Amino acid sequence: MEQNYTLSNTLKEVREYTFQILDKYSNLNVYTNINLLYRIEKNIKTILLEVDYQNIDFDALFLANYIQVIEQVENKSKQLEFGQKSQYLDVVAEQLHAKFNFSKELIERAKNIAVESYPKHEAELVESKILSDAFVMDFACNQGRSRLKSLYEQMILNDYNLSKTNWYDILIPFLETHKTYTNYGQREVQPLIDKLITDLKKERKEIEKNKVLLVQKELKISDEEIKKLKKGLSKIKDRDDRGIQTLFRNTSKNHYKLNQMVDGKARIMITVNAIILSLVIGNVIGKFAEGFPNNIPAIIISIANIVSITFAIISITPNRTQGNFTEEEIRGKKGNLLYFGNFYNMHYRDFEWAFLQMLQDKDYLYSSMIKDFYYQGQVLHKKNRAIRVSLYAFLFGLAATIFAHLMITCF
């Protein structure tokens, strides 16, 4: 059927206004953006190709779409309830009514279409059925998974308290209860949504499986011990976190002090050895013109100085790091974002998303802090080992120099 309809001039103004709203909030909305509006409009037109739209109110249909999109980006509620009518939808409708001077009948019809298009409402108006199918069509394609990922990222950026498993627990029932109404939706969209639901359920099970396997691998404990551990953790979920925070704070402070001590020793060793080495090179210590035997002490102390300086420098040399993480590492809770060397190559938006992922998941946050302390300890051990070699090299070199000087003097 030919698409022989056009939007009214007022609706075109509303469309432009919607673009402005989407652009205004684009920094936080990686899914609900201008591209989404274009896609929904395209989906509506695709469905209309198989619908007898002689009596369809196009202005009300597209106005309902704009109302829903604006409501999604301007609503400040942090409660995620798919399918529930938002009270802010009425506010948006009234704002558009006042700004563009719509008739009361048009704004009420558009509002009813928007409400009926929610999954938990039975769509009776033909426009509601079209809009409902057009929305879910956005996920019924090859890019559906990536769009769901963008929607989840948008939730995190907007401070929704939503872990990965909770996201699946909300998303899967939402898609299962969603009903397609149009012939196109039932024929083309519903099979793809069913396949998407199956894939999401598999992913949900895989996440739980990986959690258990990870704990088993890390701690090397049996299934029975895993069950006991989970049971014990569930009992202390409501415990005050101040004790844990104090533990982390004190541990971090101790690591910092120990690290400062090692760096201080390294600076002292570099300074002392450099002074002695410069005196040797300047012939202040040892007279090279006096012949080889008399210069043995100077040679010994020079070698000891070089070895000592080398290991002192090694002890304060930063480790080389990759500077970024993949999305899979973040989702698998493998990335430690608490150390700058792990994220300096990441784009800010990727880092912000990853950090918000960590803040939304207490287990991930504590796990990252534990990893950070562990690797701090590993680095501190290497630094201590290097500075110990530096000190011993200086000590033995000094002792050997004194001994050699005494031997030359006495004999």
XYZ file of C-alpha atoms in Angstrom:
411
model
C 0.000 0.000 0.000
C 1.379 3.413 -0.942
C 2.373 5.736 1.854
C 0.262 8.743 0.860
C 0.052 10.444 4.239
C 2.000 13.444 5.530
C 2.373 14.932 8.991
C 0.760 18.239 9.755
C 2.974 21.289 10.110
C 2.407 21.324 13.868
C 3.522 17.681 14.160
C 6.630 18.521 12.169
C 7.396 21.217 14.750
C 6.877 18.690 17.557
C 9.244 16.334 15.765
C 11.933 19.009 15.623
C 11.304 19.816 19.288
C 11.735 16.122 20.139
C 15.068 16.113 18.297
C 16.177 19.061 20.427
C 15.213 17.256 23.631
C 17.071 14.115 22.558
C 20.158 16.131 21.666
C 20.024 17.907 25.033
C 20.218 14.614 26.950
C 22.427 12.735 24.471
C 25.381 12.511 26.867
C 23.491 10.092 29.134
C 21.146 8.407 26.676
C 23.104 6.076 24.428
C 19.955 4.216 23.357
C 17.066 6.697 23.517
C 18.500 9.101 20.983
C 17.755 10.620 17.599
C 18.586 7.351 15.850
C 15.936 5.577 17.917
C 13.314 8.111 16.876
C 14.190 7.582 13.218
C 14.006 3.798 13.656
C 10.611 3.871 15.382
C 9.221 6.097 12.645
C 10.599 3.712 10.042
C 9.077 0.741 11.890
C 5.690 2.469 11.982
C 5.816 3.082 8.241
C 6.839 -0.539 7.617
C 3.852 -1.828 9.594
C 1.529 0.611 7.838
C 2.351 -1.034 4.505
C 0.169 -3.976 5.572
C -2.520 -2.048 7.452
C -5.697 -0.542 6.087
C -5.134 2.930 7.461
C -8.139 4.708 6.025
C -9.310 5.698 9.514
C -5.938 5.973 11.247
C -5.144 9.250 12.994
C -1.540 9.740 11.898
C -1.036 12.902 13.928
C -2.172 11.149 17.105
C -0.020 8.092 16.304
C 3.199 10.020 15.767
C 2.427 12.448 18.592
C 2.106 9.451 20.942
C 5.536 8.307 19.773
C 7.057 11.720 20.517
C 5.376 11.832 23.938
C 6.827 8.458 24.884
C 10.334 9.301 23.672
C 10.422 12.637 25.518
C 9.070 10.965 28.659
C 11.861 8.368 28.539
C 14.669 10.937 28.480
C 13.175 13.529 30.850
C 11.706 11.222 33.494
C 14.006 11.340 36.538
C 12.526 8.302 38.276
C 15.092 5.595 39.021
C 12.523 2.800 39.340
C 12.683 0.498 36.351
C 9.262 -0.985 35.683
C 8.727 -1.933 32.069
C 5.132 -1.749 31.035
C 3.939 0.563 33.796
C 2.500 3.924 32.853
C 4.709 6.750 34.066
C 3.036 9.681 35.782
C 5.473 11.899 33.912
C 3.794 10.930 30.628
C 0.833 13.127 31.588
C 3.243 15.978 32.327
C 4.886 15.676 28.895
C 1.493 15.555 27.176
C 0.358 18.711 28.955
C 3.625 20.476 28.130
C 3.212 19.718 24.425
C -0.444 20.712 24.600
C 0.488 24.106 26.051
C 3.505 24.688 23.794
C 1.918 23.775 20.450
C -1.736 24.507 21.218
C -3.083 21.092 20.237
C -6.763 20.374 20.492
C -7.827 18.620 23.677
C -9.162 15.708 21.645
C -5.842 15.150 19.832
C -3.697 15.285 22.977
C -6.028 12.907 24.844
C -6.080 10.441 21.961
C -2.284 10.553 21.651
C -1.952 10.000 25.388
C -4.311 7.004 25.245
C -2.321 5.543 22.356
C 0.917 5.942 24.315
C -0.553 4.300 27.425
C -2.137 1.396 25.545
C 1.121 0.672 23.728
C 2.785 -0.329 27.005
C 3.247 -4.128 27.262
C 1.073 -4.614 30.362
C -1.860 -2.824 28.764
C -4.246 -4.281 26.233
C -4.058 -2.247 23.041
C -7.516 -1.548 21.644
C -6.863 1.398 19.356
C -5.299 0.418 16.052
C -2.709 3.185 16.494
C -1.714 1.664 19.854
C -1.196 -1.729 18.229
C 0.996 -0.210 15.539
C 3.090 1.795 18.020
C 3.486 -1.184 20.357
C 4.805 -3.400 17.566
C 7.025 -0.603 16.252
C 8.770 -0.288 19.621
C 9.509 -3.990 20.050
C 10.657 -4.221 16.413
C 13.740 -2.282 17.447
C 15.057 -5.434 19.135
C 13.829 -7.916 16.504
C 16.837 -7.668 14.206
C 20.544 -8.458 13.987
C 21.346 -5.335 16.010
C 18.825 -6.216 18.717
C 21.409 -7.509 21.184
C 23.657 -4.478 20.798
C 20.642 -2.196 21.285
C 19.708 -4.006 24.477
C 23.287 -3.524 25.595
C 23.020 0.203 24.838
C 19.758 0.367 26.769
C 21.427 -1.280 29.778
C 24.355 1.144 29.572
C 21.861 4.005 29.482
C 20.239 2.712 32.676
C 23.619 2.606 34.409
C 24.574 6.097 33.215
C 21.280 7.388 34.607
C 22.049 5.917 38.055
C 19.622 3.020 38.002
C 20.418 0.478 40.704
C 20.667 -2.412 38.284
C 23.113 -5.304 38.233
C 23.604 -7.483 35.173
C 21.562 -10.360 36.574
C 18.766 -8.012 37.648
C 18.708 -6.611 34.137
C 18.096 -10.076 32.699
C 15.453 -10.788 35.350
C 13.525 -7.683 34.263
C 14.143 -7.876 30.532
C 13.185 -11.515 29.924
C 9.697 -11.305 31.537
C 9.132 -8.012 29.725
C 9.765 -9.609 26.339
C 7.815 -12.751 27.251
C 4.688 -10.810 28.199
C 4.879 -8.447 25.262
C 2.163 -9.093 22.711
C 2.355 -8.371 19.003
C -0.889 -7.170 17.418
C -0.417 -6.427 13.737
C -0.131 -9.031 11.002
C 3.398 -7.885 10.268
C 4.324 -8.056 13.938
C 2.967 -11.569 14.414
C 4.551 -12.853 11.219
C 7.937 -11.093 11.165
C 8.619 -9.696 14.638
C 7.364 -12.312 17.105
C 9.597 -15.193 15.853
C 12.674 -12.997 16.236
C 11.592 -11.897 19.717
C 11.084 -15.555 20.714
C 14.599 -16.359 19.528
C 15.951 -13.352 21.414
C 14.233 -14.535 24.610
C 15.806 -17.989 24.238
C 19.269 -16.474 23.764
C 18.840 -14.163 26.758
C 17.817 -17.080 28.977
C 20.949 -18.958 27.936
C 23.069 -15.912 28.738
C 21.387 -15.578 32.124
C 22.208 -19.194 32.985
C 25.750 -18.742 31.711
C 26.295 -15.761 34.012
C 25.211 -17.768 37.059
C 27.318 -20.723 35.959
C 30.397 -18.553 35.462
C 29.955 -16.993 38.897
C 30.027 -20.399 40.563
C 32.927 -21.676 38.439
C 34.925 -18.530 39.144
C 34.537 -18.911 42.889
C 35.414 -22.598 42.692
C 38.506 -21.899 40.622
C 39.719 -19.025 42.775
C 39.129 -20.664 46.138
C 39.442 -24.343 45.089
C 36.450 -25.403 47.119
C 33.756 -28.003 46.597
C 30.114 -27.546 45.601
C 29.038 -28.078 49.205
C 31.381 -25.358 50.387
C 30.024 -23.061 47.674
C 26.499 -23.582 48.991
C 27.617 -22.884 52.560
C 29.471 -19.768 51.419
C 26.409 -18.433 49.589
C 24.230 -19.191 52.595
C 26.636 -17.349 54.868
C 26.819 -14.370 52.522
C 23.049 -14.109 52.356
C 22.903 -13.854 56.148
C 25.289 -10.905 56.296
C 23.912 -8.890 53.377
C 22.290 -6.399 55.716
C 25.359 -6.029 57.890
C 26.818 -2.552 58.348
C 29.602 -2.056 55.789
C 31.592 0.339 57.988
C 33.789 -2.459 59.312
C 34.647 -3.590 55.797
C 35.326 -0.015 54.718
C 37.610 0.526 57.726
C 39.512 -2.651 56.862
C 40.046 -1.532 53.270
C 41.020 1.979 54.374
C 43.613 0.764 56.894
C 45.048 -1.782 54.481
C 45.372 0.857 51.783
C 47.032 3.264 54.231
C 49.533 0.592 55.331
C 50.419 -0.245 51.727
C 50.900 3.438 50.974
C 53.248 3.930 53.955
C 55.284 0.832 53.097
C 55.537 1.981 49.497
C 56.758 5.408 50.632
C 59.398 3.750 52.824
C 60.749 1.736 49.892
C 60.807 4.809 47.640
C 62.592 6.779 50.356
C 65.259 4.087 50.728
C 65.688 3.964 46.956
C 66.240 7.730 46.783
C 68.838 7.549 49.562
C 70.706 4.701 47.857
C 70.699 6.473 44.498
C 72.000 9.698 46.073
C 74.744 8.077 48.193
C 75.976 5.788 45.420
C 75.922 8.594 42.864
C 78.047 10.816 45.140
C 80.603 8.069 45.792
C 80.730 7.111 42.108
C 81.294 10.730 41.068
C 84.159 11.024 43.567
C 85.762 7.856 42.187
C 85.448 9.072 38.612
C 86.938 12.444 39.644
C 89.998 10.680 41.161
C 89.138 11.993 44.623
C 88.870 8.421 45.866
C 91.664 6.304 44.418
C 94.586 7.464 42.336
C 94.572 5.621 39.015
C 98.074 6.834 38.253
C 99.434 4.790 41.184
C 98.933 1.475 39.380
C 96.439 -1.380 39.362
C 96.886 -2.859 42.900
C 96.308 0.472 44.568
C 93.142 1.028 42.544
C 91.446 -2.252 43.506
C 89.387 -0.607 46.332
C 88.169 2.094 43.927
C 87.186 -0.533 41.338
C 85.323 -2.607 43.942
C 83.350 0.346 45.306
C 82.565 1.521 41.751
C 81.136 -1.874 40.784
C 79.155 -2.013 44.031
C 77.826 1.510 43.398
C 76.666 0.644 39.879
C 74.907 -2.540 41.050
C 73.331 -0.727 43.990
C 72.084 2.192 41.846
C 70.719 -0.209 39.221
C 68.559 -2.130 41.682
C 67.491 1.072 43.462
C 66.233 2.418 40.127
C 64.511 -0.912 39.379
C 62.697 -0.702 42.713
C 61.046 2.611 41.781
C 60.431 1.838 38.096
C 56.659 1.610 37.410
C 55.272 -1.576 35.928
C 54.289 -1.440 32.286
C 50.535 -1.873 31.863
C 48.117 -2.239 28.970
C 45.983 0.729 30.000
C 42.573 -0.565 28.928
C 40.019 -3.323 29.371
C 37.652 -5.042 27.001
C 33.905 -5.006 27.514
C 33.977 -8.758 28.175
C 36.494 -8.285 30.998
C 34.281 -5.661 32.637
C 31.115 -7.722 32.271
C 33.006 -10.748 33.588
C 34.154 -8.686 36.587
C 37.812 -9.207 35.678
C 38.840 -5.605 35.214
C 40.375 -3.667 38.103
C 39.574 0.002 37.516
C 41.086 1.234 40.783
C 44.604 1.615 39.338
C 45.342 4.253 36.705
C 47.660 1.939 34.791
C 44.702 -0.238 33.912
C 42.550 2.415 32.258
C 44.714 5.272 30.943
C 44.184 4.147 27.325
C 40.400 3.903 27.667
C 38.065 6.550 26.299
C 36.345 8.509 29.051
C 32.888 7.233 28.117
C 34.063 3.607 28.227
C 35.755 4.194 31.565
C 32.691 5.951 32.984
C 30.460 3.075 31.919
C 32.863 0.495 33.357
C 33.224 2.372 36.647
C 29.455 2.736 37.010
C 29.160 -0.992 36.362
C 31.472 -1.562 39.304
C 29.635 0.883 41.582
C 26.302 -0.788 40.818
C 27.621 -4.193 41.910
C 28.906 -4.375 45.487
C 30.517 -7.778 44.893
C 32.387 -6.401 41.888
C 33.459 -3.331 43.879
C 34.813 -5.338 46.804
C 36.417 -7.832 44.449
C 38.188 -4.978 42.639
C 39.443 -3.552 45.934
C 40.714 -6.963 47.023
C 42.505 -7.418 43.688
C 43.963 -3.942 44.019
C 45.380 -4.753 47.460
C 46.699 -8.094 46.246
C 48.570 -6.582 43.298
C 49.790 -3.719 45.477
C 51.311 -6.384 47.694
C 52.888 -8.119 44.694
C 54.428 -4.870 43.471
C 55.569 -3.979 46.988
C 57.262 -7.369 47.298
C 59.206 -6.813 44.055
C 60.231 -3.331 45.166
C 61.381 -4.627 48.569
C 63.363 -7.393 46.904
C 65.090 -4.927 44.563
C 65.938 -2.418 47.306
C 67.250 -5.266 49.464
C 69.677 -6.242 46.693
C 70.676 -2.578 46.384
C 71.396 -2.308 50.108
C 73.323 -5.598 50.222
C 75.371 -4.633 47.155
C 76.331 -1.345 48.781
C 77.076 -3.000 52.136
C 79.189 -5.829 50.710
C 80.918 -3.453 48.303
C 81.794 -1.087 51.134
C 83.066 -3.955 53.287
C 85.108 -5.400 50.412
C 86.564 -1.966 49.647
C 87.684 -1.438 53.248
C 89.127 -4.947 53.379
C 91.012 -4.446 50.101
C 92.360 -1.094 51.262
C 93.616 -2.630 54.512
C 95.267 -5.473 52.644
C 97.072 -3.082 50.296
C 98.147 -0.826 53.172
C 99.449 -3.688 55.328
C 101.233 -5.600 52.604
